[in-house]
Amino acid sequence: MSIAKTASEITLPPTNNGCRTVFEFLCQRFPKIGEAVWRERMAAGKVHWHQGELISERTPFLPSRRVCYYREVTAEPVIPFAHRILYQDDLILIADKPHFLPVTPGGDYVNECLLARLKRDTGLVDLVPVHRLDRDTAGLVLFSLNPKSRPGYYQLFVNGSIQKQYQAVARLTPQLQQAALPQRWQIDNRIEKATPGFINRIAEGEPNARSSIELTERSGELGLFQLQPHTGKTHQLRLHMLSLGVPILYDRYYPELLPKQAPNFSQPLQLLAKQLSFTDPTNGEARHFESGFELQERPA
């Protein structure tokens, strides 16, 4: 049994939706966990308010308060790839995340995540990721170290004021194997939840997802793509590449959801968050960061 050394957090909604206690809310919010598990966690002191006060089965629901809880898994996978800290000051930290490592605890992962690793590295307790990368994606993640300046960094993503550049490798269609380079696309469509709920799909309706995609290099059947998302929908780039007929190499979700299995470390998803650029909201300084990782299947 692996027990999280770092708490997971959830903020209670402004209204209780019929939940009189925190216990009722957690059971409703996480139905797959089960009431017995939440009772055991509370009895063991593994659920508390952000300020540290323990939460019991009878603790009343308090709107908009942060709840911390410690997860456990029977057997946690170990990711044999190192992360890197590229930059750190008093306000932010830029980390370079390897493939397969989740940013925060979830699923089978409690201690083997980027957040827990960085807290161990730095000793910083109030370290918060400002955005997320899929576990399968490698590259840059921005963390906030200071609660007072944190809202300004969140707004960079909310307002689309941050420039993100990704790289991807995909197997080319016969037409793209012969086409002149570069090839460019502007993708503008609608992404919605699918079944099961952790994947998405492209749907009819008003567009809510935009990306710029460019094929810049190729070698044989493989091509290197530069991708710039202008919105932040889950799996947006994976779905937009699929819509072009060139799903990202080693994608286990799209076009076909493959059965769950142990990570195949020899075949990481060929998607990399390569660059982050933004104007720092605290001092107006231009910031630019670039990942030190390279895609293993990148065309020669």
Short mmCIF file of C-alpha atoms in Angstrom, two decimals:
data_model
loop_
_atom_site.label_atom_id
_atom_site.label_comp_id
_atom_site.label_asym_id
_atom_site.label_seq_id
_atom_site.Cartn_x
_atom_site.Cartn_y
_atom_site.Cartn_z
CA MET A 1 0.00 0.00 0.00
CA SER A 2 1.37 3.41 -1.04
CA ILE A 3 0.01 6.42 0.88
CA ALA A 4 0.38 9.92 -0.47
CA LYS A 5 2.95 12.10 1.28
CA THR A 6 1.35 15.19 -0.29
CA ALA A 7 -2.32 15.98 0.10
CA SER A 8 -4.70 16.21 -2.81
CA GLU A 9 -6.96 19.26 -2.65
CA ILE A 10 -10.48 20.15 -3.74
CA THR A 11 -12.40 23.39 -3.25
CA LEU A 12 -16.00 22.99 -2.15
CA PRO A 13 -18.49 24.63 -4.54
CA PRO A 14 -20.38 27.83 -3.56
CA THR A 15 -23.59 25.80 -3.04
CA ASN A 16 -23.92 22.43 -1.33
CA ASN A 17 -26.20 20.75 -3.91
CA GLY A 18 -28.04 19.01 -1.08
CA CYS A 19 -24.90 17.89 0.78
CA ARG A 20 -25.14 18.77 4.46
CA THR A 21 -21.63 17.53 5.33
CA VAL A 22 -18.21 17.38 3.71
CA PHE A 23 -18.49 13.58 3.88
CA GLU A 24 -21.68 13.63 1.79
CA PHE A 25 -20.06 15.94 -0.75
CA LEU A 26 -16.94 13.76 -1.13
CA CYS A 27 -19.04 10.62 -1.59
CA GLN A 28 -21.12 12.41 -4.22
CA ARG A 29 -18.11 13.94 -5.97
CA PHE A 30 -16.07 10.68 -6.02
CA PRO A 31 -18.66 7.89 -6.33
CA LYS A 32 -16.11 5.24 -7.34
CA ILE A 33 -14.19 5.60 -4.07
CA GLY A 34 -17.02 4.51 -1.79
CA GLU A 35 -18.31 5.66 1.60
CA ALA A 36 -16.25 3.12 3.57
CA VAL A 37 -12.98 4.51 2.20
CA TRP A 38 -13.90 8.10 3.13
CA ARG A 39 -14.89 6.96 6.63
CA GLU A 40 -11.53 5.18 7.04
CA ARG A 41 -9.60 8.23 5.79
CA MET A 42 -11.44 10.56 8.17
CA ALA A 43 -10.98 8.21 11.11
CA ALA A 44 -7.24 8.08 10.34
CA GLY A 45 -6.93 11.88 10.15
CA LYS A 46 -6.36 11.88 6.38
CA VAL A 47 -9.00 14.53 5.59
CA HIS A 48 -8.67 18.12 6.83
CA TRP A 49 -9.32 21.75 5.98
CA HIS A 50 -6.53 23.62 4.23
CA GLN A 51 -5.70 25.33 7.52
CA GLY A 52 -5.13 21.93 9.16
CA GLU A 53 -8.31 21.32 11.21
CA LEU A 54 -9.43 17.70 10.86
CA ILE A 55 -12.68 16.85 9.09
CA SER A 56 -14.94 14.12 10.46
CA GLU A 57 -17.97 12.38 9.03
CA ARG A 58 -20.18 15.00 10.71
CA THR A 59 -18.25 18.16 9.71
CA PRO A 60 -20.71 20.58 8.05
CA PHE A 61 -20.31 21.58 4.40
CA LEU A 62 -18.72 25.05 4.21
CA PRO A 63 -19.01 26.73 0.79
CA SER A 64 -15.81 27.55 -1.13
CA ARG A 65 -13.49 26.10 1.54
CA ARG A 66 -10.49 23.98 0.52
CA VAL A 67 -10.40 20.35 1.62
CA CYS A 68 -7.19 18.31 1.75
CA TYR A 69 -7.12 14.52 1.70
CA TYR A 70 -4.51 11.79 1.41
CA ARG A 71 -4.98 9.07 -1.16
CA GLU A 72 -3.65 5.53 -1.17
CA VAL A 73 -3.09 2.93 -3.87
CA THR A 74 -2.19 -0.75 -3.64
CA ALA A 75 0.78 -0.62 -6.03
CA GLU A 76 2.07 2.70 -7.37
CA PRO A 77 4.05 2.64 -10.66
CA VAL A 78 7.54 4.14 -10.52
CA ILE A 79 8.45 6.46 -13.41
CA PRO A 80 12.15 5.95 -14.26
CA PHE A 81 12.65 9.36 -15.86
CA ALA A 82 14.00 12.50 -14.21
CA HIS A 83 12.30 15.89 -14.12
CA ARG A 84 14.27 19.14 -14.23
CA ILE A 85 13.87 22.56 -12.65
CA LEU A 86 14.68 25.07 -15.40
CA TYR A 87 13.98 28.29 -13.48
CA GLN A 88 13.00 29.41 -9.97
CA ASP A 89 12.57 32.76 -8.24
CA ASP A 90 10.40 33.99 -5.35
CA LEU A 91 7.19 33.81 -7.41
CA ILE A 92 7.39 31.04 -9.99
CA LEU A 93 9.10 27.77 -10.85
CA ILE A 94 9.39 26.30 -14.35
CA ALA A 95 9.74 22.52 -14.45
CA ASP A 96 10.50 20.20 -17.35
CA LYS A 97 8.28 17.12 -17.00
CA PRO A 98 9.21 13.76 -18.54
CA HIS A 99 6.72 11.55 -20.34
CA PHE A 100 4.55 9.25 -18.17
CA LEU A 101 4.81 11.41 -15.01
CA PRO A 102 1.52 13.03 -13.88
CA VAL A 103 1.61 16.66 -12.75
CA THR A 104 -0.57 16.03 -9.67
CA PRO A 105 -1.81 12.92 -7.80
CA GLY A 106 -4.49 10.93 -9.53
CA GLY A 107 -5.52 7.39 -10.41
CA ASP A 108 -2.71 4.96 -9.59
CA TYR A 109 -0.31 7.80 -8.69
CA VAL A 110 -0.04 9.40 -5.25
CA ASN A 111 3.66 10.16 -4.62
CA GLU A 112 5.05 9.60 -8.11
CA CYS A 113 3.95 12.91 -9.62
CA LEU A 114 5.72 16.13 -10.57
CA LEU A 115 4.19 18.16 -7.73
CA ALA A 116 5.30 15.70 -5.04
CA ARG A 117 8.78 15.44 -6.53
CA LEU A 118 9.20 19.22 -6.62
CA LYS A 119 8.01 19.61 -3.04
CA ARG A 120 10.62 17.08 -1.97
CA ASP A 121 13.29 18.86 -4.03
CA THR A 122 12.56 22.38 -2.84
CA GLY A 123 10.90 22.01 0.56
CA LEU A 124 8.21 24.40 -0.63
CA VAL A 125 4.80 23.59 0.82
CA ASP A 126 2.70 26.18 -1.06
CA LEU A 127 3.70 25.07 -4.55
CA VAL A 128 0.80 25.03 -7.03
CA PRO A 129 0.72 24.19 -10.76
CA VAL A 130 -0.89 27.03 -12.71
CA HIS A 131 -1.87 24.68 -15.56
CA ARG A 132 -1.69 20.99 -16.43
CA LEU A 133 -0.10 18.66 -18.94
CA ASP A 134 -1.42 15.19 -19.65
CA ARG A 135 0.56 12.46 -17.93
CA ASP A 136 1.56 11.18 -21.37
CA THR A 137 2.89 14.58 -22.53
CA ALA A 138 6.40 15.84 -21.72
CA GLY A 139 7.56 19.43 -21.35
CA LEU A 140 7.12 22.71 -19.53
CA VAL A 141 4.89 23.30 -16.50
CA LEU A 142 4.55 26.64 -14.69
CA PHE A 143 4.20 26.57 -10.89
CA SER A 144 3.27 29.40 -8.54
CA LEU A 145 5.13 29.81 -5.23
CA ASN A 146 3.30 32.84 -3.84
CA PRO A 147 -0.48 32.97 -3.14
CA LYS A 148 -0.59 36.76 -3.53
CA SER A 149 0.79 36.78 -7.07
CA ARG A 150 -0.88 33.50 -8.11
CA PRO A 151 -4.10 34.98 -9.57
CA GLY A 152 -2.10 36.98 -12.11
CA TYR A 153 -0.46 33.82 -13.46
CA TYR A 154 -3.80 31.99 -13.60
CA GLN A 155 -5.18 34.86 -15.68
CA LEU A 156 -2.47 34.36 -18.29
CA PHE A 157 -4.14 31.08 -19.20
CA VAL A 158 -7.72 32.25 -18.67
CA ASN A 159 -7.21 35.22 -20.99
CA GLY A 160 -5.10 33.38 -23.55
CA SER A 161 -2.19 35.73 -22.82
CA ILE A 162 0.42 33.00 -22.78
CA GLN A 163 2.00 31.55 -25.92
CA LYS A 164 2.47 27.77 -25.87
CA GLN A 165 4.40 25.94 -28.56
CA TYR A 166 4.27 22.14 -28.81
CA GLN A 167 6.00 19.60 -31.02
CA ALA A 168 4.52 16.30 -32.18
CA VAL A 169 5.52 13.42 -34.40
CA ALA A 170 2.95 11.54 -36.47
CA ARG A 171 2.84 9.01 -39.29
CA LEU A 172 2.04 10.93 -42.48
CA THR A 173 -0.67 10.22 -45.02
CA PRO A 174 0.59 9.38 -48.52
CA GLN A 175 -0.43 12.88 -49.66
CA LEU A 176 1.58 14.59 -46.92
CA GLN A 177 4.59 12.40 -47.67
CA GLN A 178 4.71 14.09 -51.11
CA ALA A 179 3.44 17.61 -50.28
CA ALA A 180 5.70 20.67 -50.31
CA LEU A 181 6.83 21.89 -46.89
CA PRO A 182 5.77 23.62 -44.78
CA GLN A 183 2.09 22.64 -44.66
CA ARG A 184 -0.12 24.78 -42.40
CA TRP A 185 -3.62 24.39 -40.91
CA GLN A 186 -5.90 26.49 -38.72
CA ILE A 187 -8.23 24.18 -36.75
CA ASP A 188 -11.41 25.66 -35.28
CA ASN A 189 -14.02 23.22 -33.98
CA ARG A 190 -15.96 22.03 -30.96
CA ILE A 191 -14.63 19.56 -28.36
CA GLU A 192 -16.96 17.84 -25.90
CA LYS A 193 -16.79 15.03 -23.33
CA ALA A 194 -17.09 11.49 -24.66
CA THR A 195 -17.54 8.04 -23.14
CA PRO A 196 -15.70 7.07 -20.99
CA GLY A 197 -15.48 10.48 -19.37
CA PHE A 198 -11.68 10.85 -19.46
CA ILE A 199 -11.64 11.16 -23.25
CA ASN A 200 -13.11 13.84 -25.51
CA ARG A 201 -14.48 14.03 -29.04
CA ILE A 202 -14.98 16.54 -31.82
CA ALA A 203 -18.67 17.46 -32.04
CA GLU A 204 -21.06 19.62 -34.03
CA GLY A 205 -21.80 23.08 -32.70
CA GLU A 206 -20.18 26.40 -31.91
CA PRO A 207 -16.37 26.13 -31.95
CA ASN A 208 -14.64 26.20 -28.57
CA ALA A 209 -11.16 24.91 -29.53
CA ARG A 210 -8.61 26.56 -31.83
CA SER A 211 -5.10 25.48 -32.84
CA SER A 212 -2.47 26.39 -35.42
CA ILE A 213 -0.58 23.39 -36.80
CA GLU A 214 2.40 23.27 -39.15
CA LEU A 215 4.25 20.32 -40.69
CA THR A 216 7.88 21.44 -40.84
CA GLU A 217 10.03 18.32 -41.28
CA ARG A 218 9.64 14.73 -42.46
CA SER A 219 11.63 11.57 -42.98
CA GLY A 220 9.95 8.67 -44.70
CA GLU A 221 6.53 8.12 -43.14
CA LEU A 222 7.16 10.34 -40.09
CA GLY A 223 6.63 14.09 -39.85
CA LEU A 224 7.48 16.72 -37.23
CA PHE A 225 4.65 19.14 -36.45
CA GLN A 226 4.73 22.49 -34.63
CA LEU A 227 1.50 23.10 -32.73
CA GLN A 228 0.17 26.23 -31.07
CA PRO A 229 -3.06 25.87 -29.07
CA HIS A 230 -5.08 29.08 -28.74
CA THR A 231 -7.55 27.51 -26.31
CA GLY A 232 -7.04 24.93 -23.57
CA LYS A 233 -9.48 22.05 -24.01
CA THR A 234 -8.45 18.65 -22.66
CA HIS A 235 -6.69 16.58 -25.35
CA GLN A 236 -7.16 19.44 -27.81
CA LEU A 237 -3.94 18.90 -29.74
CA ARG A 238 -4.39 15.13 -29.84
CA LEU A 239 -7.88 15.55 -31.30
CA HIS A 240 -6.86 18.26 -33.74
CA MET A 241 -4.03 16.11 -35.08
CA LEU A 242 -6.51 13.24 -35.42
CA SER A 243 -8.87 15.52 -37.36
CA LEU A 244 -6.09 16.01 -39.94
CA GLY A 245 -5.73 12.25 -40.37
CA VAL A 246 -2.37 12.19 -38.57
CA PRO A 247 -2.91 11.01 -34.96
CA ILE A 248 0.13 11.55 -32.75
CA LEU A 249 2.47 8.59 -32.66
CA TYR A 250 1.88 6.15 -29.76
CA ASP A 251 -1.40 7.81 -28.71
CA ARG A 252 -3.29 5.25 -26.62
CA TYR A 253 -6.53 7.27 -26.60
CA TYR A 254 -7.00 8.44 -30.19
CA PRO A 255 -8.12 7.25 -32.70
CA GLU A 256 -8.78 4.11 -30.63
CA LEU A 257 -8.94 3.82 -26.84
CA LEU A 258 -6.59 0.95 -26.01
CA PRO A 259 -7.03 -1.27 -22.92
CA LYS A 260 -5.38 -0.08 -19.72
CA GLN A 261 -1.97 -1.65 -19.17
CA ALA A 262 1.38 -0.93 -17.53
CA PRO A 263 3.24 2.00 -19.15
CA ASN A 264 5.35 1.07 -22.16
CA PHE A 265 8.36 3.27 -21.47
CA SER A 266 9.83 2.53 -24.90
CA GLN A 267 6.90 4.18 -26.68
CA PRO A 268 6.06 7.57 -25.09
CA LEU A 269 3.37 9.70 -26.71
CA GLN A 270 5.24 11.85 -29.20
CA LEU A 271 3.96 15.18 -27.87
CA LEU A 272 6.16 17.77 -26.17
CA ALA A 273 5.30 21.15 -24.61
CA LYS A 274 8.42 22.79 -26.02
CA GLN A 275 8.08 26.54 -25.32
CA LEU A 276 6.28 28.96 -22.98
CA SER A 277 6.32 32.72 -23.56
CA PHE A 278 4.47 35.41 -21.61
CA THR A 279 4.64 38.87 -20.12
CA ASP A 280 5.11 38.52 -16.37
CA PRO A 281 2.00 39.99 -14.69
CA THR A 282 4.02 41.16 -11.67
CA ASN A 283 6.64 43.31 -13.40
CA GLY A 284 5.92 43.39 -17.15
CA GLU A 285 9.07 41.44 -17.97
CA ALA A 286 9.09 39.27 -21.12
CA ARG A 287 9.57 35.62 -20.19
CA HIS A 288 10.55 32.76 -22.49
CA PHE A 289 11.34 29.16 -21.55
CA GLU A 290 12.24 26.15 -23.67
CA SER A 291 12.17 22.46 -22.75
CA GLY A 292 15.40 20.53 -22.82
CA PHE A 293 13.64 17.35 -23.91
CA GLU A 294 13.48 16.10 -27.50
CA LEU A 295 10.99 13.70 -29.06
CA GLN A 296 12.62 10.31 -29.54
CA GLU A 297 10.98 9.68 -32.94
CA ARG A 298 11.80 13.12 -34.34
CA PRO A 299 12.62 12.85 -38.07
CA ALA A 300 16.36 12.98 -38.76
#
